[in-house]
XYZ file of C-alpha atoms in Angstrom:
233
model
C 128.158 87.553 70.301
C 131.300 88.749 72.051
C 134.516 88.190 70.097
C 137.335 86.850 72.346
C 139.804 88.601 70.036
C 138.214 91.870 71.145
C 138.169 90.836 74.821
C 141.197 88.577 75.539
C 140.111 88.269 79.184
C 137.545 85.726 77.975
C 140.301 83.292 77.077
C 141.433 83.074 80.704
C 137.906 83.255 82.179
C 135.614 81.719 79.525
C 131.951 82.777 79.638
C 129.575 80.101 80.855
C 126.699 81.979 79.212
C 128.058 84.289 76.503
C 124.839 86.321 76.272
C 124.992 87.295 79.955
C 126.912 90.224 81.410
C 130.372 89.044 82.424
C 131.408 90.233 85.902
C 135.003 90.039 87.118
C 135.053 90.581 90.846
C 135.962 89.634 94.399
C 134.151 90.056 97.731
C 135.562 93.495 98.503
C 133.365 96.569 99.066
C 133.942 97.750 95.494
C 133.314 94.272 94.129
C 130.091 94.012 96.119
C 128.761 97.222 94.591
C 128.637 95.657 91.133
C 127.161 92.298 92.139
C 124.537 93.921 94.381
C 123.523 96.276 91.573
C 123.237 93.388 89.115
C 121.070 91.490 91.610
C 118.916 94.525 92.402
C 118.354 95.159 88.690
C 117.531 91.517 87.974
C 120.123 91.323 85.207
C 121.550 88.018 84.000
C 125.290 87.744 84.641
C 128.213 85.357 84.938
C 130.560 86.045 87.849
C 134.263 85.283 87.619
C 136.348 85.399 90.804
C 139.502 87.467 90.422
C 142.065 86.495 93.066
C 143.968 89.665 94.004
C 146.080 87.825 96.598
C 148.961 85.493 95.822
C 147.523 84.567 92.423
C 147.503 88.258 91.401
C 144.917 87.627 88.679
C 144.456 91.380 88.329
C 148.012 91.757 87.020
C 147.703 89.204 84.222
C 147.769 90.456 80.627
C 144.271 89.041 80.110
C 142.737 91.010 82.981
C 144.649 94.162 82.114
C 143.379 93.934 78.535
C 139.985 94.860 80.038
C 141.126 97.113 82.891
C 144.542 98.745 82.474
C 144.230 100.000 86.063
C 144.173 96.339 87.224
C 141.390 96.743 89.779
C 138.113 94.911 90.339
C 135.272 95.015 89.489
C 135.010 95.102 85.728
C 132.261 93.976 83.374
C 131.626 93.119 79.755
C 128.091 93.731 78.549
C 127.466 91.784 75.306
C 124.462 94.047 74.696
C 126.071 97.421 75.245
C 125.225 100.776 73.659
C 123.959 100.331 70.140
C 123.788 96.582 70.699
C 127.582 96.320 70.629
C 129.635 94.560 73.331
C 131.272 96.960 75.777
C 133.784 96.533 78.583
C 133.672 98.830 81.594
C 135.644 99.266 84.808
C 135.531 101.500 87.905
C 132.741 100.578 90.296
C 131.076 104.004 90.211
C 130.981 103.974 86.412
C 129.488 100.473 86.476
C 126.724 101.613 88.841
C 125.896 104.585 86.629
C 125.921 102.427 83.512
C 123.641 99.737 84.946
C 121.300 102.389 86.348
C 121.049 103.894 82.864
C 120.616 100.517 81.196
C 117.710 99.544 83.434
C 116.312 102.971 84.400
C 116.536 101.943 88.056
C 118.044 103.367 91.244
C 118.909 106.753 89.720
C 116.325 109.502 89.090
C 115.909 110.197 85.401
C 116.521 113.938 85.594
C 116.295 117.066 87.692
C 117.789 117.907 91.053
C 117.152 114.431 92.472
C 119.405 112.883 89.822
C 122.336 115.152 90.571
C 121.911 114.843 94.318
C 122.180 111.090 93.923
C 125.295 111.443 91.758
C 126.682 113.869 94.341
C 126.393 111.266 97.107
C 127.871 108.607 94.828
C 130.902 110.877 94.413
C 130.998 111.334 98.208
C 131.567 107.594 98.470
C 134.034 107.408 95.597
C 136.160 110.332 96.741
C 135.823 110.094 100.514
C 134.247 107.042 102.122
C 136.062 104.408 100.068
C 139.596 105.852 100.108
C 139.522 106.934 103.748
C 137.963 103.757 105.143
C 140.274 101.688 102.974
C 143.333 103.419 104.414
C 141.981 102.976 107.929
C 141.568 99.279 107.214
C 145.185 99.002 106.082
C 146.575 100.690 109.196
C 144.159 99.075 111.659
C 143.555 95.555 110.370
C 146.266 94.687 107.856
C 150.015 95.205 107.391
C 149.898 98.798 108.530
C 149.037 97.741 112.067
C 152.659 96.602 112.465
C 153.772 100.240 112.289
C 154.507 101.487 115.801
C 153.649 105.095 114.985
C 149.849 105.237 115.238
C 149.487 108.717 113.769
C 148.571 107.424 110.280
C 145.900 105.129 111.726
C 144.530 107.865 113.951
C 144.401 110.317 111.053
C 142.260 107.974 108.985
C 140.133 107.055 112.010
C 139.380 110.731 112.596
C 138.484 111.288 108.933
C 136.288 108.174 108.941
C 134.438 109.527 111.979
C 133.960 112.842 110.210
C 132.536 111.106 107.129
C 130.238 108.973 109.268
C 129.002 112.173 110.880
C 128.212 113.677 107.471
C 126.334 110.524 106.513
C 124.525 110.335 109.860
C 123.207 113.887 109.508
C 122.075 113.201 105.942
C 120.222 110.060 107.033
C 118.414 111.720 109.935
C 114.724 111.336 109.158
C 115.415 109.387 105.933
C 115.401 105.671 105.149
C 117.936 106.076 102.341
C 120.661 108.598 101.560
C 118.730 110.664 99.016
C 115.221 109.625 100.053
C 114.637 106.707 97.675
C 116.900 103.667 97.546
C 119.598 104.395 94.965
C 123.102 103.767 93.698
C 124.302 106.097 96.471
C 123.227 103.496 99.034
C 124.580 100.596 96.967
C 127.954 102.325 96.718
C 128.292 103.390 100.344
C 126.831 100.647 102.520
C 129.319 97.902 101.564
C 132.146 100.147 102.773
C 130.470 100.871 106.098
C 129.722 97.162 106.522
C 133.361 96.351 105.751
C 134.506 98.874 108.341
C 132.684 96.852 110.988
C 133.124 93.271 109.777
C 136.479 93.021 107.979
C 138.338 95.918 109.603
C 136.785 95.441 113.075
C 137.052 99.207 113.530
C 133.661 99.917 115.072
C 135.058 100.612 118.533
C 137.933 102.666 117.137
C 135.582 105.086 115.352
C 132.879 104.849 118.059
C 130.354 103.646 115.524
C 127.620 103.306 118.146
C 127.362 107.117 118.160
C 125.985 107.097 114.601
C 122.480 105.752 115.162
C 121.022 106.822 111.808
C 123.886 105.165 109.923
C 123.505 101.974 111.957
C 119.760 101.724 111.265
C 120.332 102.453 107.551
C 122.992 99.737 107.326
C 120.630 97.234 108.953
C 117.947 98.079 106.374
C 120.437 97.692 103.561
C 121.815 94.354 104.729
C 118.280 92.970 105.125
C 117.527 93.331 101.399
C 117.473 89.905 99.663
C 119.330 91.220 96.594
C 122.037 92.648 98.842
C 122.431 89.331 100.633
C 122.801 87.523 97.314
C 125.168 90.109 95.898
C 127.413 90.057 98.965
C 128.096 86.371 98.430
C 129.062 86.566 94.768
C 132.735 87.506 94.986
C 133.462 84.906 97.659
C 132.253 81.977 95.533
């Protein structure tokens, strides 16, 4: 049983089912990673919507008691290592943890494992930050800036990253061969680039045929479709 004194966030967002994994999220690309992974793994979880807009839930003392970096997603697993409850934040860490917990979507050892981790880091260090900055300058407040050099810089880097991904996917269904946390991490960002940022024409997305086909395969997965809806509810 999880002790609310150990996890004060539970006082603001009480568990509906205390034995389930508690997910604190929103329908952003990073938020979708966690909910998709939970759906793909078939794990029981309670989802709590964290409003990062005017409500600024992520800045409350209760949320920051779990994640001092005040970002979503975050989880509490009541059955963590050694059977003890554990809180965890950072979407990449959550994917690695859930993959280890279920022995799914990450090779157990050898070169295949580290190649998958390598492509996860490619998303964490490149795809997410660069596409996120492009979104700010193209679709959000940054578009009001008359000087388009910042937007164009991030558009060019996004195109470069899409090219890297397109070459990796040539002749493959998934990034490292088998469906993995590398796909779960990366595809929500590429989808967001097209749907929320409306930047497909800007980066000439139609030139990346392997990426486009891969994204279609990803979005067709039932667990992905369920997971994509979680943070919006």
